[in-house]
Amino acid sequence: MINVGAGTGSYEPPQTVLAVEPSSVMTAQRPAGSAPALEASAESIPLADDSADAAMALLTVHHWSALEAGIGELLRIARERIVILTFDPDINRRFWLLEEYLPEAAAFDDTRAVAVERLVRLLGGASIESVPIPHDCTDGFLAAFWRRPEAYLDPGVRAGISLFAQTGDEVLQPGLARLSDDLASGQWHQHHADLLDRETLDAGYRLLVADL
């Protein structure tokens, strides 16, 4: 397994033999014992054809500068399977945090989001599976705290979410202030009472699997 756009290696399975990541800052944060990391971009991976049984790209394709080239590289280096975890922008932008409090961040996301159907087409076909997010999800991606809204007021939490880091606090602060007020008054809990007893939420995350 080759992990492309690996970041800090948060999602790597033990069978990963190599990580590909362009950021030396991210690579430096990989835990001890992780698979070796190659500093390279998804669009140009310096590996031979059919280098591994499988390649995966998790929550990364929306960061790529040339999507077609990146998918082409996945197809080139993988012998048997490609796995991509991404999000459906049409569903994701309706997530309460973006729709009600941070439309500016949603607008920025729209500039880089990738339609699931486009990915399937570039892969030459793939199965699509919904990935519901548990209410106590331990990963810190955008919708992980859907039932823990106070977490979004924590700068440490926001620093781990790429959308917020790229949008900038000066843009986010007005919406976050409204969220803070709504939490203090109880309005958020009243408006989103339907979420409070739910165990999972479909926030648009999708797992694509292409068998080659």
Coordinates of C-alpha atoms in Angstrom, one line a residue:
M1 CA 0.0 0.0 0.0
I2 CA 1.3 3.5 -1.0
N3 CA -0.3 6.4 0.9
V4 CA -0.4 9.4 -1.4
G5 CA -0.9 12.8 0.2
A6 CA -0.1 11.1 3.4
G7 CA 0.2 14.2 5.7
T8 CA 1.2 13.1 9.2
G9 CA 0.2 9.6 8.6
S10 CA -3.0 9.7 10.8
Y11 CA -4.9 7.2 8.7
E12 CA -2.2 4.8 7.6
P13 CA -2.9 1.1 7.9
P14 CA 0.0 -1.1 9.1
Q15 CA 0.5 -2.6 5.6
T16 CA 1.6 0.8 4.2
V17 CA 5.0 0.4 2.6
L18 CA 5.6 4.0 1.5
A19 CA 4.1 7.5 2.1
V20 CA 4.1 10.2 -0.5
E21 CA 3.8 13.8 0.9
P22 CA 5.1 17.1 -0.5
S23 CA 5.3 18.9 2.8
S24 CA 8.4 18.4 4.9
V25 CA 6.6 20.0 7.8
M26 CA 3.9 17.3 7.7
T27 CA 6.4 14.5 7.1
A28 CA 8.4 15.6 10.2
Q29 CA 5.2 15.0 12.3
R30 CA 4.9 11.4 11.3
P31 CA 5.1 9.1 14.4
A32 CA 8.1 6.9 14.9
G33 CA 7.7 3.5 13.2
S34 CA 5.7 4.9 10.3
A35 CA 6.3 3.8 6.8
P36 CA 9.2 5.7 5.1
A37 CA 8.0 8.9 3.5
L38 CA 9.0 10.2 0.0
E39 CA 8.8 14.0 -0.4
A40 CA 6.9 14.3 -3.7
S41 CA 3.6 15.5 -5.0
A42 CA 0.7 13.4 -6.1
E43 CA 0.9 14.7 -9.6
S44 CA 4.5 13.4 -10.1
I45 CA 5.4 10.4 -8.1
P46 CA 8.9 9.2 -8.7
L47 CA 8.1 5.5 -8.6
A48 CA 8.0 2.8 -11.2
D49 CA 4.7 1.6 -12.7
D50 CA 2.9 -1.0 -10.7
S51 CA 4.9 -0.3 -7.6
A52 CA 2.4 -1.6 -5.1
D53 CA -0.7 -3.7 -4.8
A54 CA -2.7 -0.7 -3.9
A55 CA -2.6 3.1 -3.5
M56 CA -4.8 5.3 -1.3
A57 CA -5.5 9.0 -1.0
L58 CA -7.4 10.0 2.1
L59 CA -9.0 13.5 2.4
T60 CA -6.3 14.9 0.1
V61 CA -7.5 15.1 -3.6
H62 CA -9.1 18.6 -3.0
H63 CA -5.6 19.9 -2.2
W64 CA -4.0 18.7 -5.5
S65 CA -3.1 21.3 -8.1
A66 CA -3.8 19.0 -11.1
L67 CA -6.4 16.4 -10.3
E68 CA -6.2 14.5 -13.6
A69 CA -2.4 14.1 -13.2
G70 CA -2.7 12.9 -9.7
I71 CA -5.3 10.3 -10.5
G72 CA -3.2 9.2 -13.4
E73 CA -0.3 8.6 -11.1
L74 CA -2.5 6.5 -8.7
L75 CA -3.5 4.4 -11.7
R76 CA 0.1 4.1 -12.8
I77 CA 1.6 3.0 -9.5
A78 CA -1.2 0.7 -8.2
R79 CA -1.5 -2.9 -9.5
E80 CA -4.8 -4.0 -8.0
R81 CA -6.8 -1.3 -6.2
I82 CA -7.1 2.4 -5.5
V83 CA -8.9 3.7 -2.4
I84 CA -9.9 7.4 -2.1
L85 CA -11.7 9.0 0.9
T86 CA -13.2 12.3 -0.1
F87 CA -16.4 14.4 0.4
D88 CA -19.4 15.1 -1.7
P89 CA -19.4 18.9 -1.9
D90 CA -23.2 19.1 -2.4
I91 CA -23.8 17.4 0.9
N92 CA -20.8 18.7 2.8
R93 CA -21.7 22.4 2.2
R94 CA -25.0 21.8 4.0
F95 CA -23.2 20.8 7.2
W96 CA -24.7 23.1 9.8
L97 CA -21.4 24.8 10.7
L98 CA -20.7 25.9 7.1
E99 CA -24.3 26.7 6.1
E100 CA -25.3 28.7 9.2
Y101 CA -22.1 30.1 10.6
L102 CA -19.2 30.0 8.1
P103 CA -20.6 30.5 4.6
E104 CA -17.3 32.2 3.7
A105 CA -15.4 29.0 4.4
A106 CA -18.0 27.0 2.4
A107 CA -17.4 29.4 -0.5
F108 CA -13.7 28.8 -0.3
D109 CA -14.3 25.0 -0.2
D110 CA -16.3 25.3 -3.4
T111 CA -13.2 26.6 -5.2
R112 CA -11.3 23.4 -4.6
A113 CA -14.0 20.7 -4.0
V114 CA -14.1 17.7 -6.4
A115 CA -17.3 16.1 -7.5
V116 CA -17.5 12.4 -6.6
E117 CA -18.8 11.6 -10.1
R118 CA -15.7 13.3 -11.6
L119 CA -13.4 11.1 -9.5
V120 CA -15.3 8.0 -10.5
R121 CA -14.9 8.9 -14.1
L122 CA -11.2 9.6 -13.9
L123 CA -10.7 6.3 -12.1
G124 CA -12.5 4.5 -14.9
G125 CA -15.2 3.4 -12.4
A126 CA -15.4 2.8 -8.7
S127 CA -17.8 1.8 -6.0
I128 CA -19.0 4.5 -3.7
E129 CA -19.7 4.0 0.0
S130 CA -21.0 6.5 2.5
V131 CA -18.9 7.0 5.6
P132 CA -21.1 8.2 8.5
I133 CA -19.3 10.1 11.2
P134 CA -19.8 8.9 14.8
H135 CA -20.7 11.5 17.4
D136 CA -17.5 10.8 19.3
C137 CA -15.1 10.6 16.3
T138 CA -11.5 10.9 17.5
D139 CA -10.2 12.4 14.3
G140 CA -10.2 16.1 13.9
F141 CA -11.4 16.7 10.4
L142 CA -14.1 19.3 9.5
A143 CA -17.3 17.5 10.5
A144 CA -15.9 15.3 13.3
F145 CA -17.4 17.6 16.0
W146 CA -20.9 17.8 14.5
R147 CA -22.5 16.9 17.9
R148 CA -19.8 18.8 19.9
P149 CA -20.2 22.3 18.6
E150 CA -18.2 24.0 21.3
A151 CA -15.1 22.3 19.9
Y152 CA -15.1 24.6 16.9
L153 CA -14.5 27.6 19.3
D154 CA -11.2 26.0 20.3
P155 CA -8.2 27.4 18.2
G156 CA -6.4 24.2 18.7
V157 CA -9.2 22.2 17.1
R158 CA -9.4 24.7 14.2
A159 CA -5.7 24.6 13.6
G160 CA -6.0 20.9 12.8
I161 CA -8.7 21.5 10.1
S162 CA -7.2 22.6 6.8
L163 CA -10.2 24.5 5.6
F164 CA -10.0 26.8 8.6
A165 CA -6.3 27.2 8.4
Q166 CA -6.5 28.3 4.8
T167 CA -9.5 30.5 5.3
G168 CA -8.0 32.5 8.2
D169 CA -9.3 33.5 11.6
E170 CA -10.1 37.0 10.5
V171 CA -12.8 35.6 8.1
L172 CA -14.0 33.0 10.6
Q173 CA -14.4 35.1 13.7
P174 CA -17.8 36.8 13.0
G175 CA -19.4 33.4 12.4
L176 CA -17.6 31.8 15.4
A177 CA -18.9 34.7 17.6
R178 CA -22.4 33.9 16.5
L179 CA -21.9 30.3 17.3
S180 CA -20.6 31.2 20.7
D181 CA -23.6 33.4 21.4
D182 CA -26.0 30.6 20.2
L183 CA -24.3 28.1 22.4
A184 CA -24.5 30.4 25.4
S185 CA -28.2 31.2 24.8
G186 CA -29.2 27.6 24.1
Q187 CA -30.4 28.5 20.6
W188 CA -28.0 26.1 18.9
H189 CA -29.2 23.2 21.0
Q190 CA -32.8 24.2 20.4
H191 CA -32.4 24.5 16.6
H192 CA -30.4 21.3 16.3
A193 CA -32.2 19.2 18.9
D194 CA -32.6 16.5 16.2
L195 CA -28.8 15.9 16.3
L196 CA -28.4 15.5 20.0
D197 CA -29.7 11.9 20.1
R198 CA -28.1 10.8 16.9
E199 CA -25.1 8.4 16.9
T200 CA -23.9 9.2 13.4
L201 CA -24.2 11.8 10.7
D202 CA -23.8 11.7 7.0
A203 CA -21.8 14.8 6.3
G204 CA -21.0 13.8 2.8
Y205 CA -17.8 11.8 3.3
R206 CA -17.4 9.1 0.7
L207 CA -15.1 6.1 0.2
L208 CA -14.3 5.3 -3.4
V209 CA -12.8 1.9 -4.3
A210 CA -11.5 1.1 -7.8
D211 CA -10.5 -2.4 -8.5
L212 CA -8.0 -2.4 -11.4

